[in-house]
Short mmCIF file of C-alpha atoms in Angstrom, two decimals:
data_model
loop_
_atom_site.label_atom_id
_atom_site.label_comp_id
_atom_site.label_asym_id
_atom_site.label_seq_id
_atom_site.Cartn_x
_atom_site.Cartn_y
_atom_site.Cartn_z
CA MET J 1 -36.85 -33.51 24.46
CA SER J 2 -38.35 -34.09 21.01
CA VAL J 3 -40.98 -31.77 19.52
CA ARG J 4 -43.59 -34.50 19.86
CA GLY J 5 -42.62 -35.07 23.47
CA THR J 6 -42.79 -31.35 24.20
CA PHE J 7 -46.29 -31.04 22.77
CA GLY J 8 -47.34 -34.11 24.71
CA ALA J 9 -46.02 -32.60 27.93
CA LEU J 10 -47.72 -29.26 27.25
CA ARG J 11 -51.02 -30.99 26.47
CA ALA J 12 -50.80 -32.99 29.70
CA GLN J 13 -50.05 -29.86 31.68
CA PHE J 14 -52.99 -28.07 30.07
CA ARG J 15 -55.37 -30.89 30.97
CA VAL J 16 -54.20 -30.94 34.58
CA ALA J 17 -54.50 -27.16 34.88
CA LEU J 18 -57.97 -27.26 33.28
CA ALA J 19 -59.10 -29.91 35.75
CA GLU J 20 -57.77 -27.80 38.62
CA ALA J 21 -59.58 -24.74 37.29
CA LEU J 22 -62.87 -26.65 37.11
CA VAL J 23 -62.71 -28.64 40.33
CA TYR J 24 -63.49 -25.74 42.64
CA ARG J 25 -66.55 -24.52 40.76
CA ALA J 26 -68.05 -22.78 43.76
CA GLU J 27 -64.88 -20.81 44.24
CA ALA J 28 -64.85 -19.88 40.53
CA VAL J 29 -68.39 -18.54 40.84
CA LEU J 30 -67.44 -16.58 43.94
CA TRP J 31 -64.44 -15.02 42.23
CA MET J 32 -66.77 -13.98 39.41
CA LEU J 33 -69.19 -12.42 41.89
CA GLY J 34 -66.27 -10.61 43.50
CA SER J 35 -65.79 -8.67 40.26
CA HIS J 36 -69.20 -7.07 40.33
CA VAL J 37 -67.90 -3.49 40.51
CA PRO J 38 -69.29 -2.82 36.98
CA PHE J 39 -72.77 -3.64 38.30
CA VAL J 40 -72.37 -1.15 41.13
CA MET J 41 -71.22 1.50 38.67
CA LEU J 42 -74.14 0.62 36.41
CA ILE J 43 -76.54 1.22 39.29
CA VAL J 44 -74.84 4.53 40.07
CA TRP J 45 -74.95 5.76 36.48
CA THR J 46 -78.57 4.63 36.14
CA ALA J 47 -79.37 6.89 39.08
CA VAL J 48 -77.44 9.73 37.43
CA THR J 49 -79.30 9.35 34.11
CA GLN J 50 -82.63 9.76 35.90
CA GLY J 51 -81.89 13.43 35.54
CA GLY J 52 -81.27 13.07 31.81
CA ALA J 53 -78.66 11.52 29.54
CA VAL J 54 -75.01 12.28 30.27
CA THR J 55 -73.06 14.03 27.54
CA SER J 56 -69.35 13.38 27.25
CA ALA J 57 -66.75 16.03 26.38
CA SER J 58 -66.75 14.71 22.80
CA GLY J 59 -70.50 15.30 22.54
CA LYS J 60 -71.64 11.69 22.70
CA SER J 61 -74.81 11.08 24.67
CA TRP J 62 -74.89 8.29 27.24
CA SER J 63 -78.33 7.04 28.18
CA THR J 64 -79.22 4.32 30.67
CA GLU J 65 -79.20 1.76 27.84
CA GLU J 66 -75.72 2.84 26.78
CA PHE J 67 -74.41 2.37 30.33
CA GLU J 68 -76.13 -1.02 30.62
CA ALA J 69 -74.47 -2.25 27.45
CA TYR J 70 -71.09 -0.85 28.47
CA PHE J 71 -70.87 -2.22 31.99
CA LEU J 72 -72.35 -5.62 31.23
CA THR J 73 -69.90 -6.08 28.38
CA SER J 74 -67.07 -4.76 30.57
CA PHE J 75 -67.90 -7.31 33.25
CA ALA J 76 -67.91 -10.22 30.80
CA ILE J 77 -64.69 -9.21 29.09
CA ARG J 78 -62.92 -8.67 32.40
CA GLN J 79 -63.88 -12.20 33.49
CA VAL J 80 -62.24 -13.72 30.42
CA ILE J 81 -59.01 -11.71 30.34
CA SER J 82 -58.31 -11.31 34.04
CA CYS J 83 -55.20 -12.95 35.48
CA ALA J 84 -54.08 -13.53 39.06
CA LEU J 85 -50.82 -15.38 38.45
CA ALA J 86 -48.70 -12.81 40.28
CA TRP J 87 -49.61 -14.23 43.68
CA PRO J 88 -48.94 -17.95 43.12
CA VAL J 89 -45.76 -17.18 41.15
CA THR J 90 -44.48 -14.93 43.93
CA TYR J 91 -45.28 -17.46 46.65
CA GLU J 92 -43.69 -20.23 44.61
CA ILE J 93 -40.48 -18.25 44.23
CA ARG J 94 -40.38 -17.34 47.92
CA ALA J 95 -40.91 -20.96 48.97
CA GLY J 96 -38.27 -22.29 46.55
CA GLY J 97 -40.80 -24.08 44.35
CA LEU J 98 -39.30 -22.49 41.27
CA SER J 99 -36.39 -24.92 41.63
CA MET J 100 -38.61 -27.83 40.58
CA ARG J 101 -39.83 -25.94 37.54
CA LEU J 102 -36.26 -25.16 36.49
CA LEU J 103 -35.41 -28.89 36.62
CA ARG J 104 -38.08 -29.63 34.01
CA PRO J 105 -37.36 -29.48 30.28
CA ILE J 106 -40.12 -26.89 29.88
CA HIS J 107 -39.37 -23.25 30.56
CA PRO J 108 -41.20 -21.91 33.67
CA LEU J 109 -42.75 -19.15 31.57
CA THR J 110 -44.27 -21.75 29.24
CA SER J 111 -45.69 -23.59 32.25
CA TYR J 112 -47.27 -20.46 33.61
CA VAL J 113 -48.77 -19.55 30.23
CA ILE J 114 -50.29 -23.03 29.87
CA THR J 115 -51.67 -22.86 33.44
CA HIS J 116 -53.33 -19.54 32.77
CA LEU J 117 -54.59 -20.63 29.36
CA ALA J 118 -56.42 -23.47 31.07
CA THR J 119 -58.51 -21.00 33.08
CA VAL J 120 -59.99 -19.40 29.95
CA PRO J 121 -62.54 -22.16 29.20
CA SER J 122 -63.92 -22.04 32.75
CA SER J 123 -64.11 -18.23 32.61
CA ILE J 124 -65.98 -18.31 29.30
CA LEU J 125 -68.23 -21.06 30.66
CA SER J 126 -69.10 -19.10 33.78
CA VAL J 127 -69.93 -15.87 32.00
CA SER J 128 -71.58 -17.22 28.83
CA PRO J 129 -75.08 -17.90 30.22
CA ALA J 130 -75.36 -14.36 31.58
CA MET J 131 -74.03 -12.85 28.35
CA LEU J 132 -76.51 -14.82 26.25
CA VAL J 133 -79.38 -13.59 28.40
CA TRP J 134 -78.17 -10.01 28.25
CA ALA J 135 -77.63 -10.17 24.51
CA GLY J 136 -81.10 -11.63 24.11
CA LEU J 137 -82.53 -8.73 26.10
CA GLY J 138 -80.53 -6.30 24.01
CA LEU J 139 -78.56 -5.12 27.02
CA GLY J 140 -75.04 -6.23 26.18
CA GLY J 141 -72.99 -8.41 23.86
CA PHE J 142 -71.50 -7.89 20.42
CA ARG J 143 -73.21 -5.10 18.49
CA SER J 144 -71.44 -4.81 15.19
CA ASP J 145 -72.52 -6.77 12.10
CA ARG J 146 -69.15 -6.37 10.36
CA TRP J 147 -67.05 -9.51 10.35
CA GLU J 148 -63.93 -7.31 10.23
CA ILE J 149 -64.90 -5.78 13.57
CA LEU J 150 -65.53 -9.25 14.97
CA GLY J 151 -62.05 -10.28 13.86
CA ALA J 152 -60.54 -7.13 15.35
CA TRP J 153 -62.38 -7.77 18.58
CA LEU J 154 -61.11 -11.34 18.85
CA LEU J 155 -57.56 -10.12 18.29
CA ALA J 156 -58.11 -7.33 20.83
CA MET J 157 -59.26 -9.89 23.39
CA LEU J 158 -56.13 -11.92 22.72
CA GLY J 159 -53.95 -8.82 23.01
CA ALA J 160 -55.61 -7.83 26.29
CA TRP J 161 -55.18 -11.36 27.62
CA ILE J 162 -51.49 -11.33 26.75
CA MET J 163 -50.99 -7.94 28.40
CA ALA J 164 -52.72 -9.05 31.62
CA LEU J 165 -50.66 -12.23 31.70
CA CYS J 166 -47.40 -10.35 31.13
CA VAL J 167 -48.14 -7.85 33.91
CA ASN J 168 -48.66 -10.69 36.36
CA LEU J 169 -45.51 -12.50 35.26
CA ILE J 170 -43.49 -9.29 35.55
CA VAL J 171 -44.75 -8.76 39.09
CA GLY J 172 -44.04 -12.40 39.88
CA ALA J 173 -40.46 -12.05 38.63
CA LEU J 174 -40.00 -9.01 40.86
CA ALA J 175 -40.03 -11.39 43.81
CA LEU J 176 -36.46 -12.21 42.82
CA PHE J 177 -35.39 -8.59 43.05
CA ILE J 178 -37.43 -6.78 45.71
CA GLU J 179 -39.42 -7.58 48.84
CA SER J 180 -42.54 -5.66 47.83
CA GLY J 181 -43.61 -6.97 44.43
CA PHE J 182 -47.22 -6.88 45.62
CA GLN J 183 -46.95 -3.15 46.17
CA VAL J 184 -46.10 -2.74 42.49
CA MET J 185 -49.15 -4.84 41.64
CA ASP J 186 -51.30 -2.71 43.91
CA LEU J 187 -50.13 0.47 42.21
CA TRP J 188 -50.80 -1.07 38.81
CA ARG J 189 -54.29 -2.15 39.86
CA ALA J 190 -55.07 1.32 41.20
CA ALA J 191 -54.09 2.93 37.89
CA PHE J 192 -55.82 0.14 35.95
CA SER J 193 -59.10 0.62 37.78
CA VAL J 194 -59.28 4.27 36.70
CA PHE J 195 -57.62 4.38 33.28
CA SER J 196 -58.67 1.05 31.76
CA GLY J 197 -62.35 1.85 31.34
CA TYR J 198 -63.31 -0.80 33.86
CA LEU J 199 -64.72 1.56 36.51
CA LEU J 200 -66.17 4.08 34.10
CA PRO J 201 -66.15 4.74 30.36
CA LEU J 202 -63.07 6.69 29.30
CA GLU J 203 -65.25 8.82 27.05
CA LEU J 204 -66.64 10.51 30.13
CA PHE J 205 -63.23 11.79 31.22
CA PRO J 206 -62.28 15.42 30.61
CA GLU J 207 -60.91 15.74 27.08
CA GLY J 208 -57.24 16.14 28.04
CA LEU J 209 -57.27 13.17 30.36
CA ARG J 210 -59.14 11.06 27.82
CA GLN J 211 -56.49 11.77 25.21
CA ALA J 212 -53.75 10.96 27.71
CA THR J 213 -55.20 7.48 28.25
CA ALA J 214 -54.39 6.70 24.61
CA TYR J 215 -50.72 6.74 25.56
CA MET J 216 -51.20 4.38 28.51
CA PRO J 217 -51.48 0.60 28.27
CA PHE J 218 -54.52 0.31 30.54
CA ARG J 219 -57.26 1.25 28.08
CA TYR J 220 -56.13 -1.49 25.68
CA MET J 221 -56.82 -4.12 28.34
CA VAL J 222 -60.53 -3.44 28.90
CA GLY J 223 -61.67 -0.24 27.21
CA LEU J 224 -60.69 -1.19 23.66
CA PRO J 225 -62.29 -4.68 23.64
CA VAL J 226 -65.47 -3.24 25.16
CA GLU J 227 -65.67 -0.38 22.67
CA LEU J 228 -65.07 -2.75 19.75
CA ALA J 229 -67.78 -5.09 21.01
CA LEU J 230 -70.22 -2.20 21.24
CA GLY J 231 -69.50 -1.17 17.66
CA ARG J 232 -68.02 2.23 18.50
CA TYR J 233 -65.52 2.25 15.64
CA ASP J 234 -65.43 1.78 11.90
CA VAL J 235 -63.06 -0.78 10.40
CA GLY J 236 -60.18 1.66 9.87
CA GLN J 237 -60.30 3.02 13.40
CA ALA J 238 -60.65 -0.47 14.84
CA PHE J 239 -57.51 -1.78 13.18
CA THR J 240 -55.53 1.35 14.00
CA LEU J 241 -56.33 0.93 17.67
CA LEU J 242 -55.69 -2.79 17.39
CA GLY J 243 -52.23 -2.04 16.02
CA GLN J 244 -51.53 0.25 18.98
CA GLN J 245 -52.68 -2.42 21.39
CA TRP J 246 -50.47 -5.06 19.87
CA LEU J 247 -47.47 -2.77 20.08
CA TRP J 248 -48.06 -2.76 23.81
CA ALA J 249 -48.67 -6.53 23.87
CA VAL J 250 -45.46 -7.29 21.98
CA GLY J 251 -43.52 -4.83 24.12
CA PHE J 252 -44.87 -6.37 27.33
CA SER J 253 -44.06 -9.87 26.06
CA MET J 254 -40.48 -8.98 25.17
CA PHE J 255 -39.93 -7.27 28.50
CA THR J 256 -41.39 -10.25 30.35
CA TRP J 257 -39.12 -12.64 28.49
CA TRP J 258 -36.05 -10.49 29.17
CA LEU J 259 -36.90 -9.97 32.84
CA TRP J 260 -37.34 -13.67 33.47
CA ARG J 261 -34.01 -14.41 31.79
CA VAL J 262 -32.31 -11.98 34.15
CA ALA J 263 -34.34 -13.20 37.13
CA ILE J 264 -33.54 -16.88 36.64
CA ARG J 265 -29.83 -16.10 36.36
CA ARG J 266 -29.85 -14.59 39.82
CA TYR J 267 -32.19 -17.17 41.31
CA GLY J 268 -30.89 -19.10 44.24
CA ALA J 269 -33.14 -21.65 45.75
CA PHE J 270 -34.23 -21.13 49.35
CA GLY J 271 -36.89 -22.53 51.58
CA GLY J 272 -38.21 -26.10 51.51
CA MET C 1 -63.48 -6.98 80.71
CA ARG C 2 -60.12 -5.64 81.98
CA ARG C 3 -58.49 -8.88 80.96
CA TYR C 4 -59.85 -8.64 77.41
CA LEU C 5 -58.87 -4.98 77.10
CA GLY C 6 -55.38 -5.91 78.24
CA LEU C 7 -55.21 -8.69 75.65
CA LEU C 8 -56.42 -6.30 72.95
CA GLY C 9 -53.71 -3.83 73.91
CA HIS C 10 -51.12 -6.58 73.72
CA GLN C 11 -52.29 -7.65 70.25
CA LEU C 12 -52.15 -4.06 69.04
CA ARG C 13 -48.63 -3.55 70.41
CA THR C 14 -47.50 -6.74 68.69
CA ALA C 15 -49.03 -5.57 65.42
CA VAL C 16 -47.24 -2.22 65.68
CA VAL C 17 -43.89 -3.89 66.40
CA GLN C 18 -44.38 -6.26 63.45
CA ALA C 19 -45.27 -3.37 61.16
CA MET C 20 -42.25 -1.32 62.23
CA GLN C 21 -39.88 -4.21 61.55
CA TYR C 22 -40.22 -3.49 57.85
CA ARG C 23 -40.30 0.28 57.81
CA TRP C 24 -40.15 0.71 54.06
CA GLU C 25 -43.02 -1.69 53.57
CA PHE C 26 -44.93 0.22 56.25
CA ILE C 27 -44.38 3.49 54.38
CA LEU C 28 -45.12 1.94 50.99
CA GLU C 29 -48.35 0.41 52.28
CA GLY C 30 -49.43 3.80 53.63
CA VAL C 31 -48.66 5.51 50.31
CA THR C 32 -50.48 2.76 48.40
CA SER C 33 -53.53 3.22 50.64
CA ILE C 34 -53.61 6.92 49.82
CA ILE C 35 -53.29 6.22 46.09
CA TRP C 36 -56.23 3.81 46.30
CA ILE C 37 -58.26 6.47 48.11
CA VAL C 38 -57.53 9.00 45.36
CA THR C 39 -58.44 6.55 42.60
CA GLY C 40 -61.60 5.69 44.51
CA LEU C 41 -62.65 9.35 44.31
CA ALA C 42 -62.19 9.45 40.52
CA PRO C 43 -65.68 8.06 39.69
CA LEU C 44 -67.18 10.63 42.04
CA LEU C 45 -65.41 13.45 40.22
CA VAL C 46 -66.57 12.15 36.84
CA VAL C 47 -70.17 11.60 38.01
CA TYR C 48 -70.36 15.16 39.30
CA GLY C 49 -68.40 16.61 36.42
CA GLN C 50 -69.97 19.00 33.91
CA GLN C 51 -71.66 20.98 36.72
CA ARG C 52 -74.11 18.26 37.57
CA THR C 53 -74.67 19.55 41.09
CA ASN C 54 -77.27 16.94 41.96
CA ALA C 55 -76.03 14.01 39.91
CA MET C 56 -77.12 11.65 42.72
CA PRO C 57 -80.77 12.23 43.74
CA GLY C 58 -80.82 14.47 46.82
CA TRP C 59 -77.02 14.61 47.20
CA THR C 60 -74.75 17.44 46.13
CA PHE C 61 -71.11 16.86 45.30
CA GLU C 62 -69.93 18.04 48.72
CA GLN C 63 -72.44 15.82 50.51
CA THR C 64 -71.43 12.77 48.48
CA LEU C 65 -67.80 13.65 49.15
CA ALA C 66 -68.58 13.63 52.87
CA LEU C 67 -70.13 10.19 52.46
CA SER C 68 -67.02 9.06 50.58
CA GLY C 69 -64.87 10.32 53.45
CA TRP C 70 -66.97 8.33 55.86
CA PHE C 71 -66.67 5.28 53.64
CA VAL C 72 -62.89 5.61 53.46
CA THR C 73 -62.65 5.83 57.25
CA LEU C 74 -64.83 2.77 57.73
CA LYS C 75 -63.00 0.83 55.03
CA GLY C 76 -59.72 1.65 56.73
CA PHE C 77 -61.08 0.12 59.90
CA LEU C 78 -62.38 -2.91 57.98
CA ASP C 79 -59.11 -3.47 56.12
CA GLY C 80 -56.94 -2.81 59.13
CA ALA C 81 -58.78 -4.31 62.07
CA ILE C 82 -61.33 -6.85 60.87
CA ALA C 83 -60.38 -8.35 57.50
CA PRO C 84 -56.79 -9.39 58.37
CA GLY C 85 -57.92 -11.40 61.39
CA ILE C 86 -60.71 -13.06 59.44
CA GLN C 87 -58.34 -13.95 56.61
CA ALA C 88 -55.80 -15.38 59.03
CA VAL C 89 -58.38 -17.54 60.74
CA ILE C 90 -59.78 -18.88 57.47
CA GLY C 91 -56.31 -20.23 56.80
CA LEU C 92 -56.16 -21.72 60.29
CA ILE C 93 -59.48 -23.50 59.77
CA ARG C 94 -58.22 -25.07 56.57
CA THR C 95 -54.91 -26.22 58.04
CA GLY C 96 -56.18 -27.25 61.46
CA GLY C 97 -54.26 -24.55 63.29
CA LEU C 98 -57.52 -23.29 64.74
CA ASP C 99 -57.30 -26.15 67.24
CA PHE C 100 -54.48 -24.39 69.06
CA LEU C 101 -56.47 -21.20 69.16
CA LEU C 102 -59.46 -22.99 70.69
CA LEU C 103 -57.27 -24.49 73.41
CA LYS C 104 -56.57 -21.06 74.86
CA PRO C 105 -58.55 -19.93 77.94
CA VAL C 106 -60.00 -16.93 76.09
CA ASP C 107 -63.22 -16.51 74.13
CA ALA C 108 -62.55 -17.88 70.64
CA GLN C 109 -64.47 -15.11 68.87
CA PHE C 110 -62.32 -12.51 70.58
CA LEU C 111 -59.14 -14.33 69.56
CA VAL C 112 -60.12 -14.70 65.91
CA SER C 113 -61.25 -11.08 65.80
CA THR C 114 -57.91 -9.78 67.10
CA ALA C 115 -55.65 -12.34 65.40
CA ARG C 116 -54.02 -9.75 63.16
CA PHE C 117 -54.01 -6.02 62.53
CA GLN C 118 -52.64 -3.97 59.65
CA VAL C 119 -51.47 -0.83 61.35
CA TRP C 120 -50.77 1.20 58.20
CA ARG C 121 -54.50 1.30 57.50
CA VAL C 122 -54.58 4.13 60.02
CA THR C 123 -53.54 6.32 57.09
CA SER C 124 -56.84 5.42 55.39
CA MET C 125 -58.85 6.31 58.48
CA VAL C 126 -57.06 9.62 58.87
CA SER C 127 -57.46 10.35 55.14
CA GLY C 128 -61.17 9.63 55.40
CA LEU C 129 -61.54 12.10 58.24
CA VAL C 130 -59.60 14.69 56.25
CA ILE C 131 -61.98 14.23 53.29
CA LEU C 132 -64.91 14.52 55.68
CA GLY C 133 -63.55 17.75 57.14
CA TYR C 134 -62.81 19.20 53.71
CA SER C 135 -66.31 18.45 52.46
CA PHE C 136 -67.94 20.24 55.40
CA GLN C 137 -65.66 23.19 54.93
CA ALA C 138 -66.70 23.29 51.26
CA MET C 139 -70.34 23.14 52.32
CA GLY C 140 -69.81 26.10 54.62
CA ARG C 141 -71.55 24.40 57.51
CA TRP C 142 -70.37 22.26 60.39
CA PRO C 143 -72.44 19.63 62.21
CA SER C 144 -73.79 20.41 65.66
CA LEU C 145 -72.83 18.44 68.76
CA LEU C 146 -76.12 16.53 68.64
CA GLU C 147 -75.58 15.63 64.98
CA VAL C 148 -72.07 14.44 65.73
CA GLY C 149 -73.40 12.35 68.62
CA GLU C 150 -76.03 10.75 66.39
CA SER C 151 -73.42 10.08 63.75
CA VAL C 152 -71.01 8.46 66.21
CA LEU C 153 -73.80 6.22 67.50
CA LEU C 154 -74.69 5.23 63.94
CA MET C 155 -71.01 4.68 63.20
CA LEU C 156 -70.77 2.27 66.12
CA ALA C 157 -73.92 0.52 64.96
CA GLY C 158 -72.56 0.32 61.41
CA THR C 159 -69.24 -1.04 62.66
CA MET C 160 -71.05 -3.70 64.70
CA VAL C 161 -73.00 -4.77 61.61
CA LEU C 162 -69.83 -4.85 59.52
CA TYR C 163 -68.06 -6.94 62.12
CA SER C 164 -71.06 -9.28 62.44
CA LEU C 165 -71.16 -9.83 58.67
CA CYS C 166 -67.47 -10.74 58.72
CA VAL C 167 -68.08 -13.22 61.54
CA LEU C 168 -70.88 -14.78 59.46
CA VAL C 169 -68.50 -15.07 56.51
CA LEU C 170 -65.96 -16.70 58.80
CA SER C 171 -68.56 -19.14 60.09
CA VAL C 172 -69.25 -20.30 56.52
CA SER C 173 -65.58 -21.25 56.24
CA PHE C 174 -66.13 -24.04 58.73
CA ARG C 175 -68.35 -25.78 56.20
CA ALA C 176 -66.86 -24.92 52.87
CA VAL C 177 -63.39 -25.62 51.54
CA ARG C 178 -61.53 -22.83 49.70
CA LEU C 179 -64.33 -20.34 50.16
CA ASP C 180 -62.02 -17.65 51.47
CA SER C 181 -62.95 -15.89 48.24
CA LEU C 182 -66.30 -15.32 49.99
CA GLN C 183 -64.49 -12.61 51.88
CA VAL C 184 -63.42 -11.09 48.55
CA VAL C 185 -67.07 -11.02 47.48
CA PHE C 186 -68.08 -9.32 50.71
CA LEU C 187 -65.33 -6.71 50.44
CA SER C 188 -66.40 -6.05 46.84
CA VAL C 189 -70.04 -5.64 47.87
CA PHE C 190 -68.90 -3.22 50.54
CA GLU C 191 -67.56 -0.95 47.78
CA ALA C 192 -71.17 -0.05 46.99
CA ALA C 193 -71.32 1.73 50.36
CA ARG C 194 -69.30 4.64 48.95
CA TRP C 195 -72.46 5.77 47.12
CA PRO C 196 -75.59 7.31 48.69
CA ARG C 197 -78.46 4.96 49.44
CA THR C 198 -80.70 6.92 47.06
CA ALA C 199 -78.67 5.50 44.17
CA PHE C 200 -80.10 2.07 44.91
CA ARG C 201 -83.72 1.33 44.14
CA GLY C 202 -86.11 -1.60 44.24
CA VAL C 203 -84.68 -4.96 45.25
CA VAL C 204 -81.16 -3.57 45.50
CA SER C 205 -82.35 -0.92 47.95
CA VAL C 206 -83.95 -3.59 50.16
CA LEU C 207 -80.82 -5.72 49.91
CA PHE C 208 -78.53 -2.86 50.93
CA THR C 209 -80.80 -1.68 53.73
CA PHE C 210 -81.81 -4.90 55.49
CA VAL C 211 -79.69 -7.83 54.26
CA ILE C 212 -76.30 -6.18 53.88
CA PRO C 213 -77.08 -2.82 55.52
CA LEU C 214 -74.61 -0.65 53.67
CA ALA C 215 -76.96 2.30 54.17
CA LEU C 216 -76.49 1.94 57.91
CA MET C 217 -72.71 1.96 57.57
CA THR C 218 -72.26 5.11 55.51
CA SER C 219 -75.42 6.88 54.34
CA TYR C 220 -77.15 7.16 57.71
CA PRO C 221 -74.11 8.46 59.65
CA THR C 222 -73.50 11.04 56.91
CA GLU C 223 -77.16 12.08 56.89
CA ALA C 224 -76.91 12.51 60.65
CA LEU C 225 -73.96 14.86 60.21
CA LEU C 226 -75.92 16.74 57.54
CA GLY C 227 -78.82 17.12 59.96
CA ARG C 228 -81.37 15.31 57.84
CA LEU C 229 -81.68 11.97 59.50
CA GLU C 230 -85.25 10.72 59.27
CA PRO C 231 -87.12 10.11 62.52
CA GLY C 232 -86.83 6.58 63.81
CA THR C 233 -83.73 5.82 61.76
CA LEU C 234 -81.45 5.95 64.78
CA PHE C 235 -83.63 3.54 66.75
CA PHE C 236 -84.00 1.23 63.75
CA SER C 237 -80.25 1.22 63.14
CA VAL C 238 -79.36 0.40 66.74
CA VAL C 239 -81.94 -2.41 66.83
CA LEU C 240 -80.69 -3.79 63.49
CA SER C 241 -77.06 -3.74 64.64
CA LEU C 242 -77.94 -5.55 67.88
CA ALA C 243 -79.93 -8.12 65.90
CA PHE C 244 -76.98 -8.73 63.57
CA SER C 245 -74.61 -9.07 66.51
CA VAL C 246 -76.82 -11.63 68.23
CA VAL C 247 -77.29 -13.65 65.03
CA ALA C 248 -73.56 -13.57 64.29
CA ARG C 249 -72.73 -14.72 67.81
CA LEU C 250 -75.25 -17.57 67.63
CA VAL C 251 -74.05 -18.70 64.20
CA TRP C 252 -70.43 -18.54 65.37
CA ARG C 253 -71.14 -20.67 68.44
CA PHE C 254 -73.15 -23.13 66.32
CA SER C 255 -70.28 -23.42 63.84
CA LEU C 256 -67.79 -23.93 66.64
CA ARG C 257 -69.89 -26.65 68.27
CA HIS C 258 -69.94 -28.59 65.00
CA TYR C 259 -66.29 -27.96 64.18
CA THR C 260 -64.33 -31.16 63.67
CA SER C 261 -60.64 -30.60 63.75
CA ALA C 262 -58.57 -31.00 60.60
CA SER C 263 -55.82 -32.60 62.71
CA SER C 264 -56.00 -35.68 64.91
#
């Protein structure tokens, strides 16, 4: 297929996937409401700060306003970068649907990336009104006035998005090797919920554990974008952390590519 | 009644046989459940870190841990006995398979409630009881027989409310297409029940006491075990649970009457 033809096919696939993402608007809103754990944690920490601000091991003080900004931003960022491709990919492989994708002149991985990319506009659309209101009230949103930090944040969001996508594609590919790919996803989600900064700010961890999270991929998927948005770092620190994140993102991407190459080689169609 | 108990026993035996067919998955699911329980306790440990003995108003660490143990037990029951059946039936409604269920000479609500069980969730229930026992040992006090009785009664009331809410969610599925994510929303809201009711104030407190009575499901039974249940709470809880059950039953029957099959 020519380059022009390929781009035309990808554009068509994007438009179809975008239409699918937007058609069930009620379901999209419900999925968003299903991710309200940050609001629950915000309520909990607000109750805790009634007795005074919380001080982290590093000496930083967390007041009610700090928690409001953190969890509202965490909620919004999670909506944009979250990915649930593992389930449809796994079911497609089990049912033999991957055969049809392999017959097309577009690599299955490319198809999946385009499909997930099409969900980003609807995610941004669903969360933007709330974020504008919160930012207007001074509760959440971007807090740095440095354009370098804004650039770092945008790249961090992209890196987090890539990492989330890769994790789901890796789990999806596991369907070609083991019966319990979903168990792997469950274990990942359990670790992610604690070490990513989604459930609670990593700064509040004991010092040793907080330092250990720097060597795990989870914090770069939620914690880093949130902390950049809240202006926690200067430009040097921001780009150092960004570099660390992108090492993970590139590593995840290469592993995903390699795993799918191996997986497709051993794929044998079954089912309908 | 004997007939329905017999059917329930049969459904449970079938679920156990199905679970034991894939032993490794059974073991892995149990281990995963325990890992989720441990990660669920992490926020509690951080909230009460730095010697904040009363981080939650009126609740010490051990008391909140007891509430967490209660929550884990109840969640195990929800995930193992209620949610799988609801999820299965939502799929049947969408595909028209519910028609075959309705043809059977058994109450439809009973059938949809016992459609599927996830046996490995027993590990969650046992883990929750272990956490509960550990917390009371750490407190250095054990509940009296009366307190245990009150707690069991509140547990039953809380379970009835939980079940009724799930039936209401299921009833919505008759009207709405692809709203099985409504169940995801409900299960997410239920996560708030792992925290004491004193954490919630204002509108949220009213919401979690009367509309989605999470306080009834976890806080009240734990307060009963701690011997500090407020007067009238037991009566209020039982009445509320009966009211929810009646409403859920009526809404279910209404939904069923207006159900038009997806098949011919």
